[in-house]
Amino acid sequence: TLKGTGLDVRTGVAKTGASNAGELIVLGGITGTGKSEFAFHVARENANNGVPTAFISLELPNRDLVRRVLGSAAGIDPGTFWSGDLSTADKDKIKAAAETLITKDAPLFFRKKKTMMSPDELEAMVSRLIVEQQVKLIVIDHLHFFGGREGGEKENSHVARTVMAIN
């Protein structure tokens, strides 16, 4: 169960009934509430269960995303984790967390590099993942980073316009 959510990511989608092929599910909430971590855990859990999955972050480089998830999984205070001032016990916790996070050979795919991308570039990437890797689940983190907002456009309107462009 993810801390604070009361939702087990292994069964959460089944509990909500939100698991139909071709559906678009948008997760929203205020900053700092664990949406990215939850989304990554859903992707990871599906990949660990053999579902070819892509996790595409438009905010964080893969390295930073993995660090964030690893620190959380190890139960280490984020400030301590990011400072690098880790005790031997902290390092042991990180090693144990790393060994359990992703099953060896789990079909989990990431973006190769973090750059700004257009909806057309995302569509091309998704198409390649579907054809070349037979990806069945695609998790896109931070849609609001797509393109620029039009003058005075609210974030939720921008995300809705972006989703319509890629759907």
Short mmCIF file of C-alpha atoms in Angstrom, two decimals:
data_model
loop_
_atom_site.label_atom_id
_atom_site.label_comp_id
_atom_site.label_asym_id
_atom_site.label_seq_id
_atom_site.Cartn_x
_atom_site.Cartn_y
_atom_site.Cartn_z
CA THR A 1 0.00 0.00 0.00
CA LEU A 2 1.33 3.45 -0.86
CA LYS A 3 1.76 5.59 2.22
CA GLY A 4 -1.17 7.94 2.65
CA THR A 5 -3.31 6.53 -0.17
CA GLY A 6 -4.88 3.46 1.39
CA LEU A 7 -4.70 1.95 -2.11
CA ASP A 8 -2.78 -1.20 -2.91
CA VAL A 9 -1.29 -0.63 -6.40
CA ARG A 10 -1.44 -4.35 -7.14
CA THR A 11 -5.22 -4.37 -6.84
CA GLY A 12 -6.14 -0.67 -6.97
CA VAL A 13 -7.05 -0.62 -10.64
CA ALA A 14 -9.13 -3.77 -10.28
CA LYS A 15 -10.92 -2.28 -7.26
CA THR A 16 -11.89 0.85 -9.18
CA GLY A 17 -12.85 -1.05 -12.34
CA ALA A 18 -10.63 1.27 -14.36
CA SER A 19 -8.76 -1.31 -16.38
CA ASN A 20 -10.33 -1.42 -19.84
CA ALA A 21 -8.02 -1.45 -22.86
CA GLY A 22 -7.82 1.86 -24.67
CA GLU A 23 -8.98 3.94 -21.71
CA LEU A 24 -7.34 7.17 -20.70
CA ILE A 25 -7.07 7.65 -16.93
CA VAL A 26 -5.94 11.04 -15.63
CA LEU A 27 -4.61 11.33 -12.08
CA GLY A 28 -4.71 14.81 -10.58
CA GLY A 29 -4.01 16.43 -7.24
CA ILE A 30 -2.10 19.16 -5.49
CA THR A 31 1.68 19.35 -5.62
CA GLY A 32 3.63 17.01 -3.36
CA THR A 33 0.92 14.42 -2.74
CA GLY A 34 2.70 11.47 -4.39
CA LYS A 35 1.02 11.33 -7.82
CA SER A 36 4.27 10.62 -9.69
CA GLU A 37 5.32 7.97 -7.19
CA PHE A 38 1.89 6.34 -7.37
CA ALA A 39 1.96 6.39 -11.18
CA PHE A 40 5.44 4.85 -11.20
CA HIS A 41 4.37 2.13 -8.77
CA VAL A 42 1.37 1.27 -10.97
CA ALA A 43 3.73 1.00 -13.97
CA ARG A 44 6.28 -1.02 -11.99
CA GLU A 45 3.71 -3.41 -10.57
CA ASN A 46 2.23 -4.08 -14.01
CA ALA A 47 5.70 -4.67 -15.49
CA ASN A 48 6.60 -6.98 -12.60
CA ASN A 49 3.46 -8.97 -13.49
CA GLY A 50 4.57 -9.33 -17.12
CA VAL A 51 2.58 -6.49 -18.71
CA PRO A 52 4.83 -4.58 -21.14
CA THR A 53 4.72 -1.04 -19.71
CA ALA A 54 6.18 2.36 -20.59
CA PHE A 55 6.71 5.12 -18.02
CA ILE A 56 7.23 8.50 -19.65
CA SER A 57 8.02 11.41 -17.35
CA LEU A 58 7.84 14.88 -18.85
CA GLU A 59 9.20 16.40 -15.63
CA LEU A 60 12.04 14.34 -14.18
CA PRO A 61 15.03 12.69 -15.80
CA ASN A 62 14.85 8.90 -15.27
CA ARG A 63 17.78 9.04 -12.84
CA ASP A 64 15.95 11.47 -10.53
CA LEU A 65 12.70 9.52 -10.75
CA VAL A 66 14.42 6.28 -9.77
CA ARG A 67 16.21 8.05 -6.90
CA ARG A 68 12.92 9.46 -5.62
CA VAL A 69 11.20 6.07 -5.75
CA LEU A 70 14.19 4.25 -4.29
CA GLY A 71 14.49 6.65 -1.35
CA SER A 72 10.79 6.31 -0.62
CA ALA A 73 10.85 2.50 -0.92
CA ALA A 74 13.83 2.39 1.46
CA GLY A 75 12.00 4.61 3.96
CA ILE A 76 14.77 7.19 4.05
CA ASP A 77 14.06 10.87 4.71
CA PRO A 78 14.26 12.69 1.32
CA GLY A 79 16.66 15.33 2.67
CA THR A 80 19.05 12.68 3.94
CA PHE A 81 18.73 10.65 0.75
CA TRP A 82 19.41 13.58 -1.59
CA SER A 83 22.29 14.96 0.52
CA GLY A 84 24.15 11.68 0.12
CA ASP A 85 24.97 11.70 3.85
CA LEU A 86 23.88 8.08 4.31
CA SER A 87 24.71 5.74 7.14
CA THR A 88 25.64 2.11 6.53
CA ALA A 89 22.11 1.14 7.65
CA ASP A 90 20.63 3.59 5.10
CA LYS A 91 22.77 2.08 2.34
CA ASP A 92 21.62 -1.40 3.33
CA LYS A 93 17.98 -0.25 3.16
CA ILE A 94 18.56 1.21 -0.31
CA LYS A 95 20.21 -1.99 -1.52
CA ALA A 96 17.32 -4.10 -0.18
CA ALA A 97 14.75 -1.76 -1.77
CA ALA A 98 16.57 -1.83 -5.12
CA GLU A 99 16.54 -5.63 -5.14
CA THR A 100 12.78 -5.75 -4.64
CA LEU A 101 11.59 -2.78 -6.72
CA ILE A 102 11.75 -4.26 -10.18
CA THR A 103 11.76 -7.93 -11.10
CA LYS A 104 14.69 -8.93 -13.29
CA ASP A 105 13.69 -8.71 -16.96
CA ALA A 106 10.41 -6.92 -16.16
CA PRO A 107 9.17 -5.28 -19.40
CA LEU A 108 9.39 -1.68 -18.15
CA PHE A 109 10.50 0.97 -20.64
CA PHE A 110 11.56 4.59 -20.05
CA ARG A 111 12.35 7.60 -22.22
CA LYS A 112 16.00 7.62 -23.22
CA LYS A 113 16.44 11.30 -22.40
CA LYS A 114 14.43 14.15 -20.98
CA THR A 115 13.71 16.86 -23.52
CA MET A 116 10.68 18.94 -24.33
CA MET A 117 8.43 17.06 -26.74
CA SER A 118 5.38 17.88 -28.78
CA PRO A 119 2.20 15.80 -28.86
CA ASP A 120 3.31 14.53 -32.30
CA GLU A 121 6.66 13.38 -30.89
CA LEU A 122 4.90 11.64 -28.00
CA GLU A 123 2.52 9.93 -30.41
CA ALA A 124 5.48 8.69 -32.48
CA MET A 125 7.25 7.41 -29.34
CA VAL A 126 4.13 5.63 -28.14
CA SER A 127 3.57 4.08 -31.58
CA ARG A 128 7.16 2.76 -31.62
CA LEU A 129 6.78 1.29 -28.12
CA ILE A 130 3.55 -0.45 -29.10
CA VAL A 131 4.97 -1.88 -32.33
CA GLU A 132 8.54 -2.66 -31.24
CA GLN A 133 8.01 -3.65 -27.57
CA GLN A 134 4.31 -4.65 -27.60
CA VAL A 135 3.65 -2.17 -24.77
CA LYS A 136 0.16 -2.57 -23.28
CA LEU A 137 0.23 0.15 -20.59
CA ILE A 138 1.61 3.66 -21.03
CA VAL A 139 1.96 5.97 -18.04
CA ILE A 140 2.67 9.61 -18.86
CA ASP A 141 3.73 11.72 -15.90
CA HIS A 142 3.28 15.52 -15.89
CA LEU A 143 1.19 16.18 -19.01
CA HIS A 144 1.08 19.85 -18.02
CA PHE A 145 4.70 20.18 -19.23
CA PHE A 146 3.57 19.69 -22.84
CA GLY A 147 4.10 22.69 -25.08
CA GLY A 148 3.16 26.10 -23.81
CA ARG A 149 -0.04 27.37 -22.37
CA GLU A 150 -1.99 29.83 -24.41
CA GLY A 151 -2.25 33.32 -22.88
CA GLY A 152 -4.00 33.10 -19.51
CA GLU A 153 -4.98 29.46 -19.98
CA LYS A 154 -5.56 27.58 -16.71
CA GLU A 155 -3.50 24.41 -16.12
CA ASN A 156 -6.52 22.07 -16.22
CA SER A 157 -7.63 23.56 -19.57
CA HIS A 158 -4.09 23.16 -20.90
CA VAL A 159 -3.96 19.49 -19.84
CA ALA A 160 -7.40 18.84 -21.36
CA ARG A 161 -6.30 20.41 -24.67
CA THR A 162 -3.09 18.36 -24.59
CA VAL A 163 -4.95 15.11 -23.91
CA MET A 164 -7.34 15.79 -26.79
CA ALA A 165 -4.36 16.40 -29.09
CA ILE A 166 -2.79 13.00 -28.29
CA ASN A 167 -5.96 10.95 -27.89
#
